[in-house]
Coordinates of C-alpha atoms and ligand atoms in Angstrom, one line a residue:
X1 CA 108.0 92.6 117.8
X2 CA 104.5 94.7 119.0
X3 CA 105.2 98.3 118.5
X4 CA 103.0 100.3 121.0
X5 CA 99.9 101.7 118.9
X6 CA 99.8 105.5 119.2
X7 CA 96.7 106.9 121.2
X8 CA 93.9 107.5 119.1
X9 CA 92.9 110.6 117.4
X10 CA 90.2 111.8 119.2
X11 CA 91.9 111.5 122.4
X12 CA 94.9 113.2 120.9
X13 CA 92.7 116.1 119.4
X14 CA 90.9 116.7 122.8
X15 CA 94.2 116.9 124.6
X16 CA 95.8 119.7 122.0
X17 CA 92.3 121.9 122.0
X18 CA 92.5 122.1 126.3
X19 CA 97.0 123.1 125.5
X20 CA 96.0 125.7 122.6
X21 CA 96.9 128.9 122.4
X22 CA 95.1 131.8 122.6
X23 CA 94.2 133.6 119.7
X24 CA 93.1 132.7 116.0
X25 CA 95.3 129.9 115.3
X26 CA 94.3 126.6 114.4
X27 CA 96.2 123.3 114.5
X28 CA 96.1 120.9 111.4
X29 CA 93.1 118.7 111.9
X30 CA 93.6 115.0 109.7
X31 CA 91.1 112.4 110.0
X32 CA 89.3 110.0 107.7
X33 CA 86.5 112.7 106.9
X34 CA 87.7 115.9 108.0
X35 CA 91.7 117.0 106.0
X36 CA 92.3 120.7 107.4
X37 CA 95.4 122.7 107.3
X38 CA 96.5 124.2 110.3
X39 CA 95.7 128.2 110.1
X40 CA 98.2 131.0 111.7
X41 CA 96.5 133.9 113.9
X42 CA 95.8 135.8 111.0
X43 CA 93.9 133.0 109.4
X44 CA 96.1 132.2 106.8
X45 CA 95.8 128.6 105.4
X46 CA 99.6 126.9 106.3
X47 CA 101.0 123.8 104.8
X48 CA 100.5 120.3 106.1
X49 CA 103.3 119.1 108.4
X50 CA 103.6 115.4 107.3
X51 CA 106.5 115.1 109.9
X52 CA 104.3 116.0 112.7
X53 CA 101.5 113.5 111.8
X54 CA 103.6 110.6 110.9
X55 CA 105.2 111.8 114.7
X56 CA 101.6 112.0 116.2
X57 CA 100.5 108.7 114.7
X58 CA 103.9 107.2 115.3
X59 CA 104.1 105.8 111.8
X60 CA 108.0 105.8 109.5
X61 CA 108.9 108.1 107.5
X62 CA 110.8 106.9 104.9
X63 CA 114.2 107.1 104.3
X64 CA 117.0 106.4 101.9
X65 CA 117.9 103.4 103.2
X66 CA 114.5 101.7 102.8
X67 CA 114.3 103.2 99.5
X68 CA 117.8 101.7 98.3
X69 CA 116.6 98.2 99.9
X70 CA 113.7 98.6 98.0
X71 CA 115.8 98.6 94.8
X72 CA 118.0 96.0 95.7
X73 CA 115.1 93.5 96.5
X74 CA 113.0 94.3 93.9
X75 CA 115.6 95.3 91.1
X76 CA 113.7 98.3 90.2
X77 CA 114.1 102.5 90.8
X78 CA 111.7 103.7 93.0
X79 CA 109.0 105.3 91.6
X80 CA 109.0 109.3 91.6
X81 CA 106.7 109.5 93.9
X82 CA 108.7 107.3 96.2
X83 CA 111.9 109.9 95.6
X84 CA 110.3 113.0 95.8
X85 CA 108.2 111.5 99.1
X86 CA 105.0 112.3 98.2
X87 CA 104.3 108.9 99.8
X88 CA 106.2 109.4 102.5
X89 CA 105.8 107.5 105.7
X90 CA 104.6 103.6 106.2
X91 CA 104.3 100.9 108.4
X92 CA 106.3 97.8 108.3
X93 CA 106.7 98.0 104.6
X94 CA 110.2 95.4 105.4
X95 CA 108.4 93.2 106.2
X96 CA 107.1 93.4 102.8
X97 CA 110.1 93.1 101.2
X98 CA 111.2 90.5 103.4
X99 CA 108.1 88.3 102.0
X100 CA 108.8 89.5 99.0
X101 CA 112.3 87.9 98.8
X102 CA 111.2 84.9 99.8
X103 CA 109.5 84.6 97.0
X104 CA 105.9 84.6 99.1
X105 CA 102.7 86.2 98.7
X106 CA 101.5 89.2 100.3
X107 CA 97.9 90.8 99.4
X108 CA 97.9 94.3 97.9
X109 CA 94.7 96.1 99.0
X110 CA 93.5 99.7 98.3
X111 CA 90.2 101.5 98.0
X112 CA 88.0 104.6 97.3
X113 CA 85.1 106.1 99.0
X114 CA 82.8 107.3 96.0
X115 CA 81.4 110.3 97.0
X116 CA 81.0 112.0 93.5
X117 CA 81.1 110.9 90.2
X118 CA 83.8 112.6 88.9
X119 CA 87.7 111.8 89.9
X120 CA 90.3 114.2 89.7
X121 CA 94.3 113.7 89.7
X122 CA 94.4 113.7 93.8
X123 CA 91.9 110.7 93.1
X124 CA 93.4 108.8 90.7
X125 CA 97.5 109.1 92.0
X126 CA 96.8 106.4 94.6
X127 CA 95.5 104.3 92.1
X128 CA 98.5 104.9 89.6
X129 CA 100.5 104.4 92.5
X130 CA 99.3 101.2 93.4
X131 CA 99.4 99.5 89.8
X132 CA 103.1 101.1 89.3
X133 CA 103.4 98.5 93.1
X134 CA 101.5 95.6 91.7
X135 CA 103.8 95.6 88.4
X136 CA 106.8 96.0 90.4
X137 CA 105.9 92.5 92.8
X138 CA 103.5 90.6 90.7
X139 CA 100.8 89.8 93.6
X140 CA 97.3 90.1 93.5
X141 CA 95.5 93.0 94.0
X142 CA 91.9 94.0 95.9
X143 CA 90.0 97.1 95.0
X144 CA 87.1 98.3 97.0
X145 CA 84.7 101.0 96.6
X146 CA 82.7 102.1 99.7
X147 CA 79.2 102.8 98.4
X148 CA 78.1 101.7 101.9
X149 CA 80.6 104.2 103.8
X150 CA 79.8 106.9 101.5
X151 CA 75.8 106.6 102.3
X152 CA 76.1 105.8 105.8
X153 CA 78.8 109.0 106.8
X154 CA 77.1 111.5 104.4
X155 CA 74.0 113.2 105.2
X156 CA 72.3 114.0 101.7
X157 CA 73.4 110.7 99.3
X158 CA 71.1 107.8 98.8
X159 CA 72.0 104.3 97.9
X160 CA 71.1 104.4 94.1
X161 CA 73.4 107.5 94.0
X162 CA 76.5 105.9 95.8
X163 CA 76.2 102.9 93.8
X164 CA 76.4 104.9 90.4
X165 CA 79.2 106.6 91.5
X166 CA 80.8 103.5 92.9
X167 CA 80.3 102.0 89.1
X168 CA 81.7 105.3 87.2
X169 CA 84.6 105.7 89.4
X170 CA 85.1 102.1 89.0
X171 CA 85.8 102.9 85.6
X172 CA 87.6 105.5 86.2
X173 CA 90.0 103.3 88.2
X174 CA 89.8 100.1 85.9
X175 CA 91.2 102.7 83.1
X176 CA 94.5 103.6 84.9
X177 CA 95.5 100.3 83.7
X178 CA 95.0 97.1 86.3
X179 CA 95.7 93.6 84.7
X180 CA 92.0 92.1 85.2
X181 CA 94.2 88.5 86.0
X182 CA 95.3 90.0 89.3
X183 CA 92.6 92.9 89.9
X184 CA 89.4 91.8 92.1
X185 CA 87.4 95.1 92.0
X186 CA 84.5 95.8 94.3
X187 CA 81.8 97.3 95.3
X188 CA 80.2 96.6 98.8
X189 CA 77.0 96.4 98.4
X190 CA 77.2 94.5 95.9
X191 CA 79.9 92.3 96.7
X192 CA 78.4 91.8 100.2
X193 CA 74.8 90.7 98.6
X194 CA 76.3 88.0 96.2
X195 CA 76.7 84.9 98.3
X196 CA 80.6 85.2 97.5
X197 CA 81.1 87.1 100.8
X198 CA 80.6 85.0 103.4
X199 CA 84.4 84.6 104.5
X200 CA 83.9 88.2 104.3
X201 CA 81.2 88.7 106.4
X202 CA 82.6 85.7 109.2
X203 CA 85.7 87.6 109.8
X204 CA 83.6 90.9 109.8
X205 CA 81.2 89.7 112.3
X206 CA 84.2 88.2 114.1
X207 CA 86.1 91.3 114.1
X208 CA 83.0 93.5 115.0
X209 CA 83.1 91.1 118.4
X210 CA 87.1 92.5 119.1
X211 CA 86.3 95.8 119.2
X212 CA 84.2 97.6 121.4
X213 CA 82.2 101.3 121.6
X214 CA 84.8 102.7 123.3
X215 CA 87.4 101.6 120.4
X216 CA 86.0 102.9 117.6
X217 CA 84.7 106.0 119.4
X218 CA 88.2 107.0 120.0
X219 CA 90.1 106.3 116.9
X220 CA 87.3 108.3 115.0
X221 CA 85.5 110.6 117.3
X222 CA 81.9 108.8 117.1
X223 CA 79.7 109.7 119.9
X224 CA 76.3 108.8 121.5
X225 CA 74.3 110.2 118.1
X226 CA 76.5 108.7 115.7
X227 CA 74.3 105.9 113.5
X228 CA 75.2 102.6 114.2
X229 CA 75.9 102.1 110.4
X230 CA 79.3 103.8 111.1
X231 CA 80.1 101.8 114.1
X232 CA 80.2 98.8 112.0
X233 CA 81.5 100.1 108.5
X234 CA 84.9 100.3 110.4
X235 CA 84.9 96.1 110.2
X236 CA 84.4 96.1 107.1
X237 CA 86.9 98.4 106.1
X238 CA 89.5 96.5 108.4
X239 CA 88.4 92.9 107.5
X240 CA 89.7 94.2 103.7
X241 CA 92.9 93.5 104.6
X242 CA 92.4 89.6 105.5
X243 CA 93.7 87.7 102.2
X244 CA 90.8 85.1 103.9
X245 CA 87.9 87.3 102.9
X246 CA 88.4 86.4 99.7
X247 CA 89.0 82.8 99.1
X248 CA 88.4 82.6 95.8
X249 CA 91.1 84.6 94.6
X250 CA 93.1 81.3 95.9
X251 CA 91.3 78.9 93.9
X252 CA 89.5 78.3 97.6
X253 CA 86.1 76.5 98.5
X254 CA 84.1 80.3 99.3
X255 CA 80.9 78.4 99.9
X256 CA 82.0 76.8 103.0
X257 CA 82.1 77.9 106.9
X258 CA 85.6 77.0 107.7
X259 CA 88.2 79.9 106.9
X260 CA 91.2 79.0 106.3
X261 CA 94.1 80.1 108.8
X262 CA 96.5 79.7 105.4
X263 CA 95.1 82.4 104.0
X264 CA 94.7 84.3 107.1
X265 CA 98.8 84.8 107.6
X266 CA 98.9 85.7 104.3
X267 CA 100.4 89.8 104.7
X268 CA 98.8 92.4 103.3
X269 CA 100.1 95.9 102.2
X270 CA 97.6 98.8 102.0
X271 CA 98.5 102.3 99.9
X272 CA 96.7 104.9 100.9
X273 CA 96.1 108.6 102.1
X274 CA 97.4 109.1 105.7
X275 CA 94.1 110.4 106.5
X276 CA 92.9 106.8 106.2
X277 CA 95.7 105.5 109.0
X278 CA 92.8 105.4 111.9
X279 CA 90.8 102.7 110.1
X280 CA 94.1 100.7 109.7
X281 CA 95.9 101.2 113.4
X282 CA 92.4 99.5 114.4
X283 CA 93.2 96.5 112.2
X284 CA 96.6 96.1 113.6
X285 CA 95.8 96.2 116.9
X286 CA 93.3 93.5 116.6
X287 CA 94.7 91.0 113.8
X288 CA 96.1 89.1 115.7
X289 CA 93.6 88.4 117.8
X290 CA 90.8 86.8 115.0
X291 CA 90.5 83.0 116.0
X292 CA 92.8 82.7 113.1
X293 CA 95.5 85.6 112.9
X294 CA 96.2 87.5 110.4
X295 CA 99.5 89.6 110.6
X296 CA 99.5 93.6 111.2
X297 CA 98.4 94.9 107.5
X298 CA 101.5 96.8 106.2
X299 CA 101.0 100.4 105.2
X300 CA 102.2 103.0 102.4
X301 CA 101.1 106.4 103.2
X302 CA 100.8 109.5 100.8
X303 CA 101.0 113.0 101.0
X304 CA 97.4 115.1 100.2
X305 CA 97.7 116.7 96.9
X306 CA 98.3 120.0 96.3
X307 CA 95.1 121.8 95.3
X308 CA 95.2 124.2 92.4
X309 CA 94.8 127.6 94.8
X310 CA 97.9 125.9 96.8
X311 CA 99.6 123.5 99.9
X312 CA 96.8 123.4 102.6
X313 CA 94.4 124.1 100.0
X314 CA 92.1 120.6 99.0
X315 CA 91.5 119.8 95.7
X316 CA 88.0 119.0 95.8
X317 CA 85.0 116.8 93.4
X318 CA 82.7 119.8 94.0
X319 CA 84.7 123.0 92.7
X320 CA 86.1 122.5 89.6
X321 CA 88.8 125.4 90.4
X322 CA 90.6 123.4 93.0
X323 CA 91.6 120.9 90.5
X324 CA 92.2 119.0 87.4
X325 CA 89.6 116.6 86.9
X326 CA 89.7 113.6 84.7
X327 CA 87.0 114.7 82.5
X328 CA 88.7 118.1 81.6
X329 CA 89.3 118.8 78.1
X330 CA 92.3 120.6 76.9
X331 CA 90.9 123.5 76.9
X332 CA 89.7 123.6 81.0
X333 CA 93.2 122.8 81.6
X334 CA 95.0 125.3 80.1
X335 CA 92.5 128.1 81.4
X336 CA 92.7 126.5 85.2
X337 CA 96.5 126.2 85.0
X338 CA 96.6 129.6 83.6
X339 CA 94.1 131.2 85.7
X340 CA 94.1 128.9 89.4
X341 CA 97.3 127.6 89.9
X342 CA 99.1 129.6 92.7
X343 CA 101.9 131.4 91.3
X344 CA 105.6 131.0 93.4
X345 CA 106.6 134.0 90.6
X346 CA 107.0 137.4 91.4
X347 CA 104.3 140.3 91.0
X348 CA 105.7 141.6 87.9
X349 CA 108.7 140.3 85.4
X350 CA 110.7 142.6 86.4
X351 CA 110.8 141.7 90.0
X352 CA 110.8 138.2 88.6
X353 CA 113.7 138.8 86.4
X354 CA 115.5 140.3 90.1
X355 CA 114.3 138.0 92.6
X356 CA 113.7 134.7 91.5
X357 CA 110.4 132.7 92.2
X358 CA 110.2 129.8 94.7
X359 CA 109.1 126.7 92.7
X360 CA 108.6 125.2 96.4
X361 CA 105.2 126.7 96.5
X362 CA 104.7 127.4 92.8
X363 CA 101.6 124.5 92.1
X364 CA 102.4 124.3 88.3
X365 CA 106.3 123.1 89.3
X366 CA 104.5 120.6 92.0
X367 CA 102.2 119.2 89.1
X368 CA 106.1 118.7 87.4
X369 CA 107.2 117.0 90.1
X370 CA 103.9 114.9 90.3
X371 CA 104.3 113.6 86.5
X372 CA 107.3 114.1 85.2
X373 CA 110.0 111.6 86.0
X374 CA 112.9 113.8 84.7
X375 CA 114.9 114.7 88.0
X376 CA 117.5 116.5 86.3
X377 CA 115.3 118.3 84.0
X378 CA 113.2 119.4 87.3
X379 CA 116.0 120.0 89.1
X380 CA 117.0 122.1 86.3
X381 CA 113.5 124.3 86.3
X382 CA 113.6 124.8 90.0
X383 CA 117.2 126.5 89.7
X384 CA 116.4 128.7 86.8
X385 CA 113.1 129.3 88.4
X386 CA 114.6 130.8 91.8
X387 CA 117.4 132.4 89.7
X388 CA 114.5 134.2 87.6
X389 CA 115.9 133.2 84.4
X390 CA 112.4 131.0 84.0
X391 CA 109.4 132.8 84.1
X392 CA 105.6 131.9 85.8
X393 CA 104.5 131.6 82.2
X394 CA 107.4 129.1 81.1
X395 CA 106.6 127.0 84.4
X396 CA 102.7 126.3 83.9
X397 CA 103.4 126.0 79.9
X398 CA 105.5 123.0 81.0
X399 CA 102.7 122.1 83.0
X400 CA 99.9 122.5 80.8
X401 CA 101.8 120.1 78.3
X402 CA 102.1 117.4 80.9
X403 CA 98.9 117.6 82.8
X404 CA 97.2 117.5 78.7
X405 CA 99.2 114.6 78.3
X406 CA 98.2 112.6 81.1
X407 CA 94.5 112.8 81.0
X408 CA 94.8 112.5 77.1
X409 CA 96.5 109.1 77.6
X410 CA 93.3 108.6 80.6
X411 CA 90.9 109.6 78.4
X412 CA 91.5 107.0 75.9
X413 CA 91.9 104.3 78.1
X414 CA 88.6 105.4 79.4
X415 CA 86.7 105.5 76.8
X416 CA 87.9 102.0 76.4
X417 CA 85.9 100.6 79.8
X418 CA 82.6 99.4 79.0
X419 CA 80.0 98.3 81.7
X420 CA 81.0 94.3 80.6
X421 CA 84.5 95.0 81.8
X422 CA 83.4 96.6 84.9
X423 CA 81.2 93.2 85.5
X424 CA 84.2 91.2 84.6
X425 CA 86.5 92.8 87.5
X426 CA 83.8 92.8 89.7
X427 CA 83.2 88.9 89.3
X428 CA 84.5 86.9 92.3
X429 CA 87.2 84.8 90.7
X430 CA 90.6 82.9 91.2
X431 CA 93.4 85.3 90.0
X432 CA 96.5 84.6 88.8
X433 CA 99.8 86.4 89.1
X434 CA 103.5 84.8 89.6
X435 CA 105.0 87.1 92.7
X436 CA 108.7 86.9 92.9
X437 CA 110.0 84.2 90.8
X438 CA 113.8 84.7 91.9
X439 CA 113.4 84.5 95.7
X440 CA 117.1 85.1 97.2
X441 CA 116.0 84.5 100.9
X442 CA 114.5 81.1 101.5
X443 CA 113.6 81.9 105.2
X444 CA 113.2 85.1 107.3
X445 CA 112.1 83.4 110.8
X446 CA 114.4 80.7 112.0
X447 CA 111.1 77.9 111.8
X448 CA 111.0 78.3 108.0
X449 CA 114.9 78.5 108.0
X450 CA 114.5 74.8 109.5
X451 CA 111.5 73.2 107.6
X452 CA 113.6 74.6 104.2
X453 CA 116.6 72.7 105.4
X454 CA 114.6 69.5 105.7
X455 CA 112.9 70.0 102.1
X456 CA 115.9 70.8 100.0
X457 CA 118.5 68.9 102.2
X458 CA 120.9 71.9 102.4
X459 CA 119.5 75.4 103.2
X460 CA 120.9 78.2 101.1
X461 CA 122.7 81.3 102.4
X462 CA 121.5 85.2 102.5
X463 CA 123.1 85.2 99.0
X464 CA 120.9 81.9 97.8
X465 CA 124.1 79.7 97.8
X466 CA 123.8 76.4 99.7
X467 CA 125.9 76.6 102.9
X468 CA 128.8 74.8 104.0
X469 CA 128.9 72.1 106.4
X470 CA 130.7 74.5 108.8
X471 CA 128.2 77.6 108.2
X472 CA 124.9 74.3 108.7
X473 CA 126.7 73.9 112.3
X474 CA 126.5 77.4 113.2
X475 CA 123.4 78.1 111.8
X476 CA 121.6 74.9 114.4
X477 CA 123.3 76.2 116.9
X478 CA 121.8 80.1 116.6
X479 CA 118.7 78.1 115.7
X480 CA 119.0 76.4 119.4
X481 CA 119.7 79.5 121.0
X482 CA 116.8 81.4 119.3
X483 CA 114.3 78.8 120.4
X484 CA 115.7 78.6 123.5
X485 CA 115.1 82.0 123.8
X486 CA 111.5 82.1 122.4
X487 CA 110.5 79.2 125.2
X488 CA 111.3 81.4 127.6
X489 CA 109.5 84.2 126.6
X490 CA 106.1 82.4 125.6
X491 CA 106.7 80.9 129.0
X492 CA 106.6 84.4 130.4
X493 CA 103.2 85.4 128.9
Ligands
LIG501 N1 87.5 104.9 103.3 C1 88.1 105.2 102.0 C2 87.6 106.5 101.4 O1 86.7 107.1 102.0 C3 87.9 104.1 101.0 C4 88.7 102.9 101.3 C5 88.3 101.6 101.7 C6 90.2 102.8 101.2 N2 89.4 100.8 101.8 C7 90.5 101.5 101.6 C8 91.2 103.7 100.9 C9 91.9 101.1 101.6 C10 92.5 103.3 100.9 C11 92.8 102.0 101.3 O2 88.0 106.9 100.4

């Protein structure tokens, strides 16, 4: 079914500055290059409200239900970060699953803008999130690293800079643990110079063709001045999502012209920021209109991180305060924890010991809740932290030991990534990964429902029994009626 695409960003921006009140307050601004908190007439920084973007945007929050399903299709808990919803919205993610249980393949696709060499915890989580997602459904996965964005959107960075930050963050990312059999890593520039790109490049070229000034002007806010670079990065950055930019990874002929429409209706899932959502509303209101279409890319959308000074605050690659970076010896932790991380305690013990502290705002308990998987344990700090029985001191002790722990365990890995492996990700190859081997739905649409039947003789039954002669009846005749009801409506358009 087409769900109506929300208005773009810039149009929605324009419209709340001309309703907004007078006086000092500012609304939450959330775009691909711009994250700010909204402000209150004093000034004061506010939290995000995730509920109104995912409102604005008109993308799902997710729920309970979709988090159960996901266990019973996949057979595993959902990750913490899945529980405690710091990814917390998506789009068509069951239609994910429903690929998933029938045991087909779906493209996994994330990516990083390298605008500084060094990567901090809000950088790598996405990443950690995505390998915990290509454990969990065996499918392969594309990385790729915007050198190109990077120089074109900022002002002061030159290519040979991008590209060495591209390479060490590459690093950085290969370290959080991607199986290299499934992992295609990549960096534009030098992907899109290597003569392994041309798929790429048709359906970017292509795609560039769908979408028009206007388009891109309004999902991002480019004007008359912007450089024509940025115009065209946007392709690029949708075209990703296409399992037939990269035929290679299917064992496929990269060298010819013809794409193959195969690999174009292969799905896609992309986890990422919800800042990111623009580029990706753009790709799903034009996939299926490439020559051959691809299906609306899935999406997984996270929470921003919680910056050491606090919620609305951003952690950020230039000041070291606002976060823990991966670089950071013990040491810088313990004194950043100790000396930056917003306190939900009370001014003195005492007060403490009366009141209670709120771990809701208290960044050493959200660091906790970011790495430890312990809900009870959690659970139990939060009480005894509101009941004052655990003090500001216990809290980022707690988190000092886990956030040392974390980029100990990166550090090694790290240190473990030489240049060779880099090159070894980075070379265009056929992966290999097994996807779903127990598929218990053998069709979702009623066309595959019939071309199963005629393979296997009998088609099986939502619980992957073969059905009875009586249940075959019924099923052709709901078959009939759906087709019936499909002529009609292409006969409409
Ligand atoms: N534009 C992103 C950034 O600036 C990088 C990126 C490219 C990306 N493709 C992606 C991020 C897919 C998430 C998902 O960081």
């Amino acid at each position: 079914m087409a769900e109506p695409e929300p208005p773009s960003v810039a149009a929605l921006s324009l419209a709340e500055t001309a309703t907004q009140s007078v006086g000092k307050a500012t609304e939450q601004e959330i775009n691909p290059w711009d994250v700010q908190a909204a402000t209150d007439e004093h000034g004061n920084v506010l939290e995000f409200d995730y509920e109104a973007i995912s409102r604005k945007w008109a993308t799902k929050l997710i729920d309970q239900a979709l988090l159960d399903r996901f266990e019973r299709v996949t057979g595993h808990k959902p990750h913490r970060w899945l529980r405690r919803g710091l990814f917390f919205s998506h789009r068509d993610l069951e239609h994910i699953l429903d690929t998933y249980e029938r045991g087909e393949d779906f493209l996994l696709y994330t990516g990083r803008g390298p605008s500084s060499g060094s990567m901090h915890i809000g950088h790598t989580i996405p990443f950690e999130f995505t390998k915990w997602f290509q454990d969990v459904f065996d499918v392969p996965l594309v990385i790729m690293m915007t050198d190109d964005e990077k120089f074109l959107f900022k002002e002061n960075l030159t290519q040979p800079e991008v590209y060495g930050y591209a390479r060490e963050n590459a690093k950085d990312i290969i370290a959080i643990g991607f199986d290299i059999k499934k992992t295609f890593l990549y960096i534009d520039s030098e992907f899109f110079t290597s003569g392994f790109n041309r798929h790429f490049n048709l359906n970017a070229t292509e795609f560039e063709k769908l979408v028009t000034n206007n388009q891109v002007r309004g999902a991002f806010g480019f004007h008359g001045s912007t450089n024509i670079g940025s115009n065209a990065f946007a392709a690029k950055q949708c075209v990703a999502a296409f399992a037939s930019s990269y035929p290679f990874i299917w064992g496929q002929d990269y060298k010819t012209y013809h794409r193959d429409a195969k690999l174009a209706s292969i799905p896609c899932i992309i986890p990422c920021a919800i800042d990111q959502d623009p580029y990706f509303r753009l790709v799903r209101e034009n996939s299926s209109r490439m020559d051959q279409p691809s299906p609306k890319p899935a999406l997984i959308h996270s929470k921003f991180l919680t910056a050491l000074q606090g919620a609305g605050g951003k952690m950020s690659a230039s000041n070291p305060n606002t976060a823990i970076y991966m670089s950071d010896t013990d040491k810088q932790i313990k004194n950043k924890i100790n000396k930056h991380a917003f306190s939900g305690g009370q001014e003195t013990l005492e007060l403490h010991k009366e009141k209670g502290g709120n771990p809701d705002i208290d960044v050493a308990y959200q660091y906790l809740t970011y790495f430890d998987d312990d809900d009870e344990k959690l659970a139990k700090f939060a009480d005894d932290y509101r009941k004052g029985i655990m003090m500001t001191g216990d809290m980022k002790k707690e988190c000092i030991s886990v956030m040392m722990e974390y980029v100990n365990k990166f550090r090694e890995a790290r240190e473990k990534v030489t240049e060779e492996l880099l090159d070894q990700f980075m070379q265009p190859r056929k992966l290999d990964w097994k996807g779903n081997q127990n598929p218990t739905k053998t069709k979702a649409s009623e066309e595959k429902n019939e071309e199963k039947a005629t393979e296997e003789g009998v088609p099986l039954g939502e619980d992957g029994k073969p059905l009875t002669k009586n249940q075959q009846k019924k099923l052709l005749k709901q078959q009939e009626v759906e087709r019936k009801k499909r002529e009609k409506e292409a006969a409409k358009k």
